[in-house]
Short mmCIF file of C-alpha atoms in Angstrom, two decimals:
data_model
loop_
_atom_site.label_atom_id
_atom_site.label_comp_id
_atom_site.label_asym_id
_atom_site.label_seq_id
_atom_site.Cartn_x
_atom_site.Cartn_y
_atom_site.Cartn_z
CA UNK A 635 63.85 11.48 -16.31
CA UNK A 636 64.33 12.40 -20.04
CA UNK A 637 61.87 12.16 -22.73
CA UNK A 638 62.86 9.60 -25.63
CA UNK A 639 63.56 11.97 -29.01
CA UNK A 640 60.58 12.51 -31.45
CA UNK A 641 60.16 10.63 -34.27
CA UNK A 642 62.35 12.24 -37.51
CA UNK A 643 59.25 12.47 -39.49
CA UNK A 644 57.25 14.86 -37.74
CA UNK A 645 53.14 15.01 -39.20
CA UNK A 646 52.61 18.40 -41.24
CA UNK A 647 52.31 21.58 -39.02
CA UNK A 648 53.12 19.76 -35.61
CA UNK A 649 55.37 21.29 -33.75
CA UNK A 650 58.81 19.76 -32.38
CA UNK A 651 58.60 17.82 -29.37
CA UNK A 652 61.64 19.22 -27.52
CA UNK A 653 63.81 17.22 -24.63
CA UNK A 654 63.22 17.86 -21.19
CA UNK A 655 64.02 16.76 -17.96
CA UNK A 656 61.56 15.98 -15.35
CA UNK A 657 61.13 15.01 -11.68
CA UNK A 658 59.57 12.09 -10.59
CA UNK A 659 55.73 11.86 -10.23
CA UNK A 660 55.93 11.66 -6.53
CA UNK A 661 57.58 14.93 -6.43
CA UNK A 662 55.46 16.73 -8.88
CA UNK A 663 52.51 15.57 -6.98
CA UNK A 664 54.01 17.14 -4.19
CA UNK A 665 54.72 20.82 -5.78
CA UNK A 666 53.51 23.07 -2.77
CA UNK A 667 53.22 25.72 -5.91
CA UNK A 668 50.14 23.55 -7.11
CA UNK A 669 48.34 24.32 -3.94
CA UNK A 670 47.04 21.61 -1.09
CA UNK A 671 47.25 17.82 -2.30
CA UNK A 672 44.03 16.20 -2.97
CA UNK A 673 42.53 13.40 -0.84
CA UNK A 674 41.43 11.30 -4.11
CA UNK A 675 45.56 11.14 -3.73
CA UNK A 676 45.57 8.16 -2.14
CA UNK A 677 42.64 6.50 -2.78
CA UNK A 678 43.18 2.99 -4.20
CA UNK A 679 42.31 2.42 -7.85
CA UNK A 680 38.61 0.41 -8.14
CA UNK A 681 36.91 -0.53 -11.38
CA UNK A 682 33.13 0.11 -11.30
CA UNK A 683 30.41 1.14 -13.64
CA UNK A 684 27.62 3.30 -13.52
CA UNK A 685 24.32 2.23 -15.30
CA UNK A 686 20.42 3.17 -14.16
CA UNK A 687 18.48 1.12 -11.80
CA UNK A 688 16.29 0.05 -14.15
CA UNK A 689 16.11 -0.16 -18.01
CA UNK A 690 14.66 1.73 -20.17
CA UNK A 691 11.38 -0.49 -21.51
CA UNK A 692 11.33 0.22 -24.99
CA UNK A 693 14.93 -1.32 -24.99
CA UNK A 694 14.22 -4.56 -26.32
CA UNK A 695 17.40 -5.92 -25.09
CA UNK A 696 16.98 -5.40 -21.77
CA UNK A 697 13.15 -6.36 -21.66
CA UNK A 698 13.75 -9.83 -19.80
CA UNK A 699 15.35 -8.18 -17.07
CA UNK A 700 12.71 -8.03 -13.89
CA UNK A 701 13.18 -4.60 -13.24
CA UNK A 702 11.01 -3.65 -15.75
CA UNK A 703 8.43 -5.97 -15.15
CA UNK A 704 8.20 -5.13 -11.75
CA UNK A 705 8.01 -1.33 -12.80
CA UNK A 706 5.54 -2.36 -15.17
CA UNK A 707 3.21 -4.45 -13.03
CA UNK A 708 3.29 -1.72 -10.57
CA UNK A 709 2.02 0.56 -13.07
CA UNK A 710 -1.02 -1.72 -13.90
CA UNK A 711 -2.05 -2.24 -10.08
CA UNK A 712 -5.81 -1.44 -10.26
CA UNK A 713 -8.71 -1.87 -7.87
CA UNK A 714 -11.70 -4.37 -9.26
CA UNK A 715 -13.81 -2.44 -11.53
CA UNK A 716 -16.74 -3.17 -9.33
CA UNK A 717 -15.61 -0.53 -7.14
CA UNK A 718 -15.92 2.34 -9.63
CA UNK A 719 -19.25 4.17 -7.99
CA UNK A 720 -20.65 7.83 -8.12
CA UNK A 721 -23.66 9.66 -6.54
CA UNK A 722 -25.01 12.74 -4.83
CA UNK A 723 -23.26 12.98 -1.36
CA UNK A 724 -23.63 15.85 1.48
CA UNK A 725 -19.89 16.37 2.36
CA UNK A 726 -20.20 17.81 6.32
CA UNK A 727 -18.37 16.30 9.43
CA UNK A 728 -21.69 16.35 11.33
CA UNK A 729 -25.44 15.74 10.22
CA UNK A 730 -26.63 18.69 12.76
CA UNK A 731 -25.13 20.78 10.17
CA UNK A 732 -27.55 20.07 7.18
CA UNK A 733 -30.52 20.70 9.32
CA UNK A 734 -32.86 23.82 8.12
CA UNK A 735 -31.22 24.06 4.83
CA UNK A 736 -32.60 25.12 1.45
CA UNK A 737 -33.27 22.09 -0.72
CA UNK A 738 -34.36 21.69 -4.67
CA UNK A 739 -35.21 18.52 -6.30
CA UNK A 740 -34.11 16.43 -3.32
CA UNK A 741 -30.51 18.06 -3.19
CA UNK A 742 -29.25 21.22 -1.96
CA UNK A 743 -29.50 24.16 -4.09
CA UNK A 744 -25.13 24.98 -3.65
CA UNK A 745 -23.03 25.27 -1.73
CA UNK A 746 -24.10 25.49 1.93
CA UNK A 747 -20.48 27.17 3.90
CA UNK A 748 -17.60 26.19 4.62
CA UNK A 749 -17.94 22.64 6.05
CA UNK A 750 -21.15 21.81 4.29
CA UNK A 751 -21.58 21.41 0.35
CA UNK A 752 -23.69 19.01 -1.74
CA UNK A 753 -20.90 17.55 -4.28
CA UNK A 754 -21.65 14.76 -7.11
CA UNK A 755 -18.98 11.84 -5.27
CA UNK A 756 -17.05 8.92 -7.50
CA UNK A 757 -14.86 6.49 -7.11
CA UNK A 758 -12.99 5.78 -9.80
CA UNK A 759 -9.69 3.32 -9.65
CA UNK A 760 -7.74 4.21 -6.06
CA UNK A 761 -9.41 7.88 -6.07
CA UNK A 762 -12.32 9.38 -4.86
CA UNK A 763 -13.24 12.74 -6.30
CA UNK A 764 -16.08 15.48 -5.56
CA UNK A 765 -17.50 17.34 -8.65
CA UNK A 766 -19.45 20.01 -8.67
CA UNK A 767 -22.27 18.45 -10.35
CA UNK A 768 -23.08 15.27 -12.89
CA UNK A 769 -22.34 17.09 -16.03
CA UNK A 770 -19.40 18.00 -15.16
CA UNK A 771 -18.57 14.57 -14.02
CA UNK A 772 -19.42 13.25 -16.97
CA UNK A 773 -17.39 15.94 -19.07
CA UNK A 774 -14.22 15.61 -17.36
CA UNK A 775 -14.04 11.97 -15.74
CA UNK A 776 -11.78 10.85 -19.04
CA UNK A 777 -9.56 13.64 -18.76
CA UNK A 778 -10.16 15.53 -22.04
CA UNK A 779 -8.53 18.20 -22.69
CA UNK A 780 -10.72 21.81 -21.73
CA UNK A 781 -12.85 19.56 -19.97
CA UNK A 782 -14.37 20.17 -16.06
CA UNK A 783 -11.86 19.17 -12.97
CA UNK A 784 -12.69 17.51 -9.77
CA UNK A 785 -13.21 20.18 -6.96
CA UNK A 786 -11.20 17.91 -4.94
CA UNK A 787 -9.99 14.34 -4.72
CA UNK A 788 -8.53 12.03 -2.00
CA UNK A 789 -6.27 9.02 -2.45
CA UNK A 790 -7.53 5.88 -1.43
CA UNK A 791 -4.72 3.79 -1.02
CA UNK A 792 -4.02 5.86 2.63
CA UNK A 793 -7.58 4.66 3.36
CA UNK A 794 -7.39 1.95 6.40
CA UNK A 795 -10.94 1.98 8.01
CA UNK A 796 -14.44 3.06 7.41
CA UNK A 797 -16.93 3.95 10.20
CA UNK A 798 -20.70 4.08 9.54
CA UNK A 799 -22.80 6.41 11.99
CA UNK A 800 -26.74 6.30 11.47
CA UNK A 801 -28.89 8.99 13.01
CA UNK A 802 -32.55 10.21 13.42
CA UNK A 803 -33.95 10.16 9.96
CA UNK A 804 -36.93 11.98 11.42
CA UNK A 805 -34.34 14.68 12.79
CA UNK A 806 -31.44 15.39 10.51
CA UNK A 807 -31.67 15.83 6.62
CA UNK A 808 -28.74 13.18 5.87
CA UNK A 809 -28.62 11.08 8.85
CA UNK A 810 -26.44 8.78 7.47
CA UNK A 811 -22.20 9.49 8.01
CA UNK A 812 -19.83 7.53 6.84
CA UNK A 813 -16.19 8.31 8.17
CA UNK A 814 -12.96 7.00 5.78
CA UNK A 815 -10.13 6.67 7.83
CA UNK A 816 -6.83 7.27 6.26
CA UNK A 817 -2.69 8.11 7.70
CA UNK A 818 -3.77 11.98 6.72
CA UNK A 819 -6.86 12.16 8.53
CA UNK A 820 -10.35 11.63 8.45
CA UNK A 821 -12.74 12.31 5.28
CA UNK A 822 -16.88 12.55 6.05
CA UNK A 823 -19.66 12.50 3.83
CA UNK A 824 -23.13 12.22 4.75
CA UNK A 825 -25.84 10.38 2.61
CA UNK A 826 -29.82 10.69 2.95
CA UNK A 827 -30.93 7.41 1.68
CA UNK A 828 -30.31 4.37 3.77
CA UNK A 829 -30.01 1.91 0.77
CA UNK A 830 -27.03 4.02 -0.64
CA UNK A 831 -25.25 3.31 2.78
CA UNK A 832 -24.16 -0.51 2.16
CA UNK A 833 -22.88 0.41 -2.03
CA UNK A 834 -20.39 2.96 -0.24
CA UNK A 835 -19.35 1.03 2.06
CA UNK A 836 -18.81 -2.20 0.10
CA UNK A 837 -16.99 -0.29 -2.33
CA UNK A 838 -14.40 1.71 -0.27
CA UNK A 839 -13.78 -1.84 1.78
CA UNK A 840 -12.46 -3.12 -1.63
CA UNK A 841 -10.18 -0.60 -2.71
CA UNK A 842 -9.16 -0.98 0.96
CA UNK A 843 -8.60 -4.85 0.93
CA UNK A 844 -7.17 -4.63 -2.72
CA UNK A 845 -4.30 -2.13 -2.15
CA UNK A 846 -3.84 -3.58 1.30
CA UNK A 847 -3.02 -7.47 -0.09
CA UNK A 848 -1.09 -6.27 -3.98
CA UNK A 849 1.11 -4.51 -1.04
CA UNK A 850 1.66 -7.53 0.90
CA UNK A 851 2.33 -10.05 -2.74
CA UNK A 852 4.40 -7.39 -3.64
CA UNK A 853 6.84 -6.95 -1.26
CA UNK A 854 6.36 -10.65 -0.28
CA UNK A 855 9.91 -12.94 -1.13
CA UNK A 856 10.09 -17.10 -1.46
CA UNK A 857 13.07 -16.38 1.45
CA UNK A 858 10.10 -14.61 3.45
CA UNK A 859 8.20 -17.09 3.12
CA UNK A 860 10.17 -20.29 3.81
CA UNK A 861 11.56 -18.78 7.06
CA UNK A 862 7.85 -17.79 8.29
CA UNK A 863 6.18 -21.36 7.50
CA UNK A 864 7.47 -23.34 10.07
CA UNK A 865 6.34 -20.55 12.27
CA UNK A 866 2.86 -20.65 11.19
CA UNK A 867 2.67 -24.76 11.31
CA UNK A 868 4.45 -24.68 15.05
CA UNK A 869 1.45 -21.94 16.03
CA UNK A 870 -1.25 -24.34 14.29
CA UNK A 871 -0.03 -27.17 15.80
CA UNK A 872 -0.41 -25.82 19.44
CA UNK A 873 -3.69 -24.73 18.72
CA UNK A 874 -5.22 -27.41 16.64
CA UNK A 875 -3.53 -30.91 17.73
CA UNK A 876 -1.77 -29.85 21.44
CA UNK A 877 -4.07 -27.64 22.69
CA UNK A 878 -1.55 -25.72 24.32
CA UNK A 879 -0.86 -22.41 25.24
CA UNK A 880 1.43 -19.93 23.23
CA UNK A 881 4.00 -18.67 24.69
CA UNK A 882 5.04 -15.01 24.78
CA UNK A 883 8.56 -15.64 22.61
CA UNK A 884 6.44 -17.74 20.04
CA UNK A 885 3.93 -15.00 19.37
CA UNK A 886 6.65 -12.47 19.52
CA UNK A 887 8.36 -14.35 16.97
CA UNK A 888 4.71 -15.23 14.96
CA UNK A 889 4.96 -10.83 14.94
CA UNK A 890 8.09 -10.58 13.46
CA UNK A 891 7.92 -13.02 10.92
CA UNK A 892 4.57 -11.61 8.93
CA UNK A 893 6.02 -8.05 9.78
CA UNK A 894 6.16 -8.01 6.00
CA UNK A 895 7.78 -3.82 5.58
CA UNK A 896 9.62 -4.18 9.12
CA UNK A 897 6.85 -1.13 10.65
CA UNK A 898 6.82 -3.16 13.83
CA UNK A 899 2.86 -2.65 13.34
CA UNK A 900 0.68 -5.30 11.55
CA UNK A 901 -1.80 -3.90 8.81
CA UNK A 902 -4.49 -5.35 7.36
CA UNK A 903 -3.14 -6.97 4.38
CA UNK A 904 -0.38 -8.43 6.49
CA UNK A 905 -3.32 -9.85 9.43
CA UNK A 906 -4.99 -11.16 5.63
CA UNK A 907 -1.41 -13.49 5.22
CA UNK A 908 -0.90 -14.51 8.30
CA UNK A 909 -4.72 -15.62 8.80
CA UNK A 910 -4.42 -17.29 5.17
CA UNK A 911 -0.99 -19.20 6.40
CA UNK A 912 -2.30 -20.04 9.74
CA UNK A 913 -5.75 -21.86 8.09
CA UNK A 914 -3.27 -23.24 5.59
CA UNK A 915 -0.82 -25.09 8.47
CA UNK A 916 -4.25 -26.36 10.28
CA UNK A 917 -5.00 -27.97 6.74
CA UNK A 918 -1.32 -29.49 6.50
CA UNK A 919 -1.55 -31.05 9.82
CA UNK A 920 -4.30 -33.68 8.85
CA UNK A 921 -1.78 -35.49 6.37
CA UNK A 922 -3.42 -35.24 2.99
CA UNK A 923 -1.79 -35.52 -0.41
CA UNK A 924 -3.20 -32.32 -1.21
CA UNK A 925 -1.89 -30.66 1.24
CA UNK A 926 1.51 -31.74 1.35
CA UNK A 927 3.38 -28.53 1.10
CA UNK A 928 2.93 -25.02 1.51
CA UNK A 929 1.95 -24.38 -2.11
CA UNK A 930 -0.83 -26.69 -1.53
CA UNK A 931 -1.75 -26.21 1.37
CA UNK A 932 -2.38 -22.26 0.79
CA UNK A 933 -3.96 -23.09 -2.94
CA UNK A 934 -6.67 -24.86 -0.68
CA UNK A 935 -7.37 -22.67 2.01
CA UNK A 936 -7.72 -19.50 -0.49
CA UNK A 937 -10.44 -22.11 -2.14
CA UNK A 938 -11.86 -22.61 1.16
CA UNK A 939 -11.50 -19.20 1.98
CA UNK A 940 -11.59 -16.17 -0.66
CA UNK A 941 -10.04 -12.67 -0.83
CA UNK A 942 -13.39 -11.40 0.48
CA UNK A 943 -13.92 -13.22 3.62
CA UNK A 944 -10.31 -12.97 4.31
CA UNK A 945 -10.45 -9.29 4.30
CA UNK A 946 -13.57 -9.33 6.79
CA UNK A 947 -11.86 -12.07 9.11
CA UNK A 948 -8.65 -9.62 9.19
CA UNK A 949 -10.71 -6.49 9.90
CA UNK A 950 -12.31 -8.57 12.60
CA UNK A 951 -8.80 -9.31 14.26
CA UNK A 952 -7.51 -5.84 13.69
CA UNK A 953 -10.18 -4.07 15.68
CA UNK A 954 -10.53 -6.83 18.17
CA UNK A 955 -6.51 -6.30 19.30
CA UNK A 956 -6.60 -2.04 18.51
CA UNK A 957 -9.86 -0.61 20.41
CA UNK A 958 -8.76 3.38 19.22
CA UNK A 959 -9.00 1.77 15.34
CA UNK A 960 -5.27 3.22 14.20
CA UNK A 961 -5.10 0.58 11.55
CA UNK A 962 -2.09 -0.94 13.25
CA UNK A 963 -1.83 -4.13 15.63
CA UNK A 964 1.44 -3.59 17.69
CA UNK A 965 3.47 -6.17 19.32
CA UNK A 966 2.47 -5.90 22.70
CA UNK A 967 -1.04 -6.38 22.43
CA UNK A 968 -0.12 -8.75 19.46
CA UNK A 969 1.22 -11.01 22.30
CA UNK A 970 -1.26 -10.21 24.70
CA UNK A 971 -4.51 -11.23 22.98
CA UNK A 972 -2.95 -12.70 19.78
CA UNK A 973 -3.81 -16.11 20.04
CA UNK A 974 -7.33 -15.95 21.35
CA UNK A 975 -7.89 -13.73 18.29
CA UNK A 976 -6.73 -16.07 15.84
CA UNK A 977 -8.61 -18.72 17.74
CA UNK A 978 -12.25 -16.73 17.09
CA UNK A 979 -10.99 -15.82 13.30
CA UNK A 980 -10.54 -19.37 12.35
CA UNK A 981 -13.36 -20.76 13.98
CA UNK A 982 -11.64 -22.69 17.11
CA UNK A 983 -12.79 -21.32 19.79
CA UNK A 984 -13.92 -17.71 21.26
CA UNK A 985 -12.32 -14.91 23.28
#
C-alpha cells in the first residue's frame, strides 16, 4: 500500500510527508514484535453513550425528567410533626437496675454505670437521640455550629415493634420499660411516670407506620398493582359472597403478589396494602357506582378506614401470624392462618 504524495504547498515549518510502503492492517495487527494481540481485537463495533443516572437538579433542562423528582421526594420524606417528642428517660435494659440509686429533683444525679444513665430523650423527624441534659438539647437540636451533640442517636426507620413492660411501682424506681424493636437490635428505656407511657408509645408507632407505608407507595408500580387486583377481588369474593375456603395456591399466590421488595417476608406496611385492597374488593363486590374500579373502590375504603387504624389492624395481623414478633409474616404461616386473620382484621368473622 503506498501513501498518495503530499500536497505541493506544504503549511510553513511542516515537515515533508515522505512515501512509504506499508502492509496491510491485518498484518500489522499481527506484528508478534508489538507483543500479545488484544482481546478488544475482535470485539464488534457498538455505539453507546455514557451519561449519569440521574440529572443534575439545578439543570433546568433536565428538570421534567422523573429522576429527579423521585430523588427529590425522597429527600423530603418526613414523619408527621406530631411525632417530634422529648423528656427525661432512664436508659437501662432492666428496672431492677435503678433500684437504690441516688436521686435529685426527681432524676438521677449522672450517670449511674455502664447500662444505667438518666439521658434527656427526643424524637425528632426518623431519629431518636439521648442528650445529656435539656440545655444542651436545646443548644444543639438545630445543629449550630459549636453547639452541644447528642450522646447518642438511633435511626428509626429500622424500628418494627415496640413492647411495653409495666412493673411494681411500689418496687422499682422506673417501673415502666418500653422495648423498640429494630433489624439491629433492641433499644430500652425506662420511664417513672405512667402517663408518659402512652405519648412514647403513640409516637414511635407513627414514625413506625409512616416509614413503613412511604416505603410501600414508593416502590409501589400501576403494573403492580393491576396484576395484584384481581387477586385481592378473587380472595374477597370467597370470603364475602361464597363463603368458601381458600385454598393453599390462592393464598400462596395472595403472598406473592403484595410481596412488594420480593423479601419473601410481609412487613407491616405491605400487611397495611393488602388489608386496604382486600376491604376495597369487599366494597367493589356490592355493585355501586362509586365503587366501580379500583381507584374508587380504595379512595372509599381509606375514607372508611384511615392510615391510623390501618396501621393498628396490620400490627394486629402481623403478631397474630409471627408469635416470636420478628416483624416479618413468612409464607408458610401466611398460608396456614392467613385467611382466618384477614377474616378477624376486617371484621368477618374470628379465629
Amino acid at each position: 500500500m503506498v501513501r498518495p504524495s503530499p500536497p505541493h504547498s506544504y503549511p510553513a515549518g511542516a515537515p515533508p510527508c515522505p512515501e512509504m510502503s506499508l502492509p496491510p492492517q491485518s498484518v500489522m495487527d499481527a506484528a508478534p514484535e508489538d507483543g500479545i494481540i488484544s482481546v478488544a481485537a475482535r470485539l464488534p463495533l457498538f455505539e453507546g453513550s455514557i451519561h449519569p443516572v440521574r440529572p443534575h437538579p439545578f439543570t433546568q433542562q433536565y428538570m421534567p425528567r422523573g429522576a429527579t423528582f423521585r430523588f427529590k421526594a425522597e429527600l423530603t420524606k418526613q414523619p408527621r410533626p406530631s411525632g417530634d417528642i422529648c423528656g427525661w428517660v432512664l436508659a437501662a435494659p432492666y428496672p431492677d437496675q435503678l433500684d437504690n440509686l441516688p436521686f435529685a429533683g426527681g432524676f438521677l444525679q449522672d450517670a449511674l454505670g455502664s447500662d444505667v444513665q438518666a439521658s434527656f430523650q427526643c424524637v425528632s423527624g426518623w431519629t431518636l437521640m439521648l442528650w445529656r441534659s435539656q440545655e444542651d438539647f436545646e443548644a444543639g437540636i438545630h445543629g449550630y455550629r459549636r453547639a452541644p451533640r447528642a450522646m447518642a442517636w438511633f435511626d428509626l426507620r429500622s424500628a418494627f415493634d415496640v413492647i411495653v413492660e409495666s412493673g411494681d411501682p411500689r418496687s422499682h424506681v422506673a417501673p415502666y420499660r418500653i422495648t423498640i424493636r429494630m433489624k439491629t437490635g433492641n433499644y430500652y428505656f425506662c420511664l417513672e411516670v405512667a402517663e408518659d407511657v402512652p405519648m412514647w408509645c403513640e409516637a414511635i408507632r407513627r414514625v413506625i407506620q409512616d416509614y413503613s407505608w412511604q416505603q410501600v407507595l414508593a416502590r409501589d408500580t400501576p403494573l403492580r398493582t393491576s396484576r395484584r387486583w384481581p387477586a385481592a377481588c378473587g380472595i374477597a369474593e370467597a370470603i364475602c359472597v361464597r363463603n368458601a375456603p381458600i385454598g393453599e395456591r390462592a393464598m400462596a399466590i395472595l403472598f406473592h403478589a403484595y410481596d412488594i421488595d420480593f423479601d419473601c417476608a410481609l412487613r407491616v406496611g405491605e400487611l397495611m396494602l393488602l388489608i386496604q385492597e382486600l376491604l376495597a374488593a369487599t366494597m367493589c363486590l356490592d355493585g355501586h357506582a362509586e365503587h366501580a374500579d379500583r381507584a374508587l373502590a380504595v379512595a372509599s375504603a381509606s375514607l372508611r378506614l384511615p392510615e391510623d387504624d390501618l396501621f393498628d389492624r396490620a400490627m394486629l395481623f402481623r403478631n397474630h401470624l409471627c408469635p416470636e414478633r420478628d416483624g416479618k409474616v413468612r409464607k408458610d404461616e401466611f398460608i396456614l392462618h392467613g385467611a382466618s386473620a384477614l377474616m378477624q382484621v376486617l371484621g368477618l368473622g374470628s379465629y
